[in-house]
Amino acid sequence: MKAMKYVVAVVLVLAAIIAAQMGLSGVLGFRTAELIGKTAVTALCLYAVIRVFQAFRAERKANEGSAG
């Protein structure tokens, strides 16, 4: 259930990034808005990967503690 909440949060953040990119394209121009959007999506992907590895490490550490 916790993982599902995380997936929903990521999807909502992606939707917000797309909406902001659409709004910025009218103000700053398409190329600048696209650059900002790509940077935000890259940061979100890196955050997601780091979070998955942290959860994996915590689970592995918990399993090692209970086995030994």
Tab-separated table of C-alpha atoms in Angstrom:
chain	number	residue	atom	x	y	z
A	1	MET	CA	0.000	0.000	0.000
A	2	LYS	CA	2.875	2.338	0.792
A	3	ALA	CA	4.414	1.730	-2.634
A	4	MET	CA	1.111	2.546	-4.323
A	5	LYS	CA	0.926	5.892	-2.525
A	6	TYR	CA	4.450	6.628	-3.716
A	7	VAL	CA	3.529	5.796	-7.327
A	8	VAL	CA	0.467	8.048	-7.155
A	9	ALA	CA	2.580	10.873	-5.723
A	10	VAL	CA	5.121	10.529	-8.543
A	11	VAL	CA	2.362	10.568	-11.159
A	12	LEU	CA	0.859	13.709	-9.616
A	13	VAL	CA	4.255	15.422	-9.566
A	14	LEU	CA	4.784	14.509	-13.222
A	15	ALA	CA	1.381	15.982	-14.073
A	16	ALA	CA	2.316	19.167	-12.211
A	17	ILE	CA	5.611	19.362	-14.107
A	18	ILE	CA	3.804	19.004	-17.426
A	19	ALA	CA	1.265	21.662	-16.452
A	20	ALA	CA	4.018	24.045	-15.366
A	21	GLN	CA	5.905	23.383	-18.587
A	22	MET	CA	2.812	24.237	-20.625
A	23	GLY	CA	2.337	27.443	-18.676
A	24	LEU	CA	5.977	28.431	-18.970
A	25	SER	CA	6.029	27.821	-22.709
A	26	GLY	CA	3.698	30.787	-23.187
A	27	VAL	CA	5.773	33.044	-20.958
A	28	LEU	CA	9.376	31.994	-21.578
A	29	GLY	CA	9.167	30.168	-24.878
A	30	PHE	CA	8.966	26.519	-25.759
A	31	ARG	CA	12.691	25.708	-25.670
A	32	THR	CA	13.244	27.215	-22.223
A	33	ALA	CA	10.130	25.576	-20.808
A	34	GLU	CA	11.207	22.238	-22.279
A	35	LEU	CA	14.653	22.557	-20.694
A	36	ILE	CA	13.142	23.353	-17.291
A	37	GLY	CA	10.679	20.471	-17.626
A	38	LYS	CA	13.378	17.974	-18.599
A	39	THR	CA	15.543	19.089	-15.697
A	40	ALA	CA	12.655	18.643	-13.258
A	41	VAL	CA	11.788	15.193	-14.632
A	42	THR	CA	15.439	14.117	-14.439
A	43	ALA	CA	15.626	15.259	-10.813
A	44	LEU	CA	12.403	13.380	-10.028
A	45	CYS	CA	13.734	10.187	-11.653
A	46	LEU	CA	17.004	10.406	-9.738
A	47	TYR	CA	15.068	10.952	-6.503
A	48	ALA	CA	12.923	7.893	-7.246
A	49	VAL	CA	15.964	5.711	-7.936
A	50	ILE	CA	17.716	6.886	-4.773
A	51	ARG	CA	14.589	6.224	-2.733
A	52	VAL	CA	14.237	2.699	-4.135
A	53	PHE	CA	17.858	1.913	-3.259
A	54	GLN	CA	17.407	3.313	0.254
A	55	ALA	CA	14.342	1.132	0.783
A	56	PHE	CA	16.220	-1.891	-0.557
A	57	ARG	CA	19.142	-1.254	1.799
A	58	ALA	CA	16.858	-0.770	4.793
A	59	GLU	CA	15.012	-4.005	4.017
A	60	ARG	CA	18.271	-5.887	3.543
A	61	LYS	CA	19.652	-4.515	6.805
A	62	ALA	CA	16.453	-5.496	8.642
A	63	ASN	CA	16.652	-9.023	7.248
A	64	GLU	CA	20.304	-9.337	8.258
A	65	GLY	CA	19.489	-8.165	11.774
A	66	SER	CA	16.706	-10.703	12.233
A	67	ALA	CA	18.744	-13.600	10.773
A	68	GLY	CA	21.828	-13.063	12.929
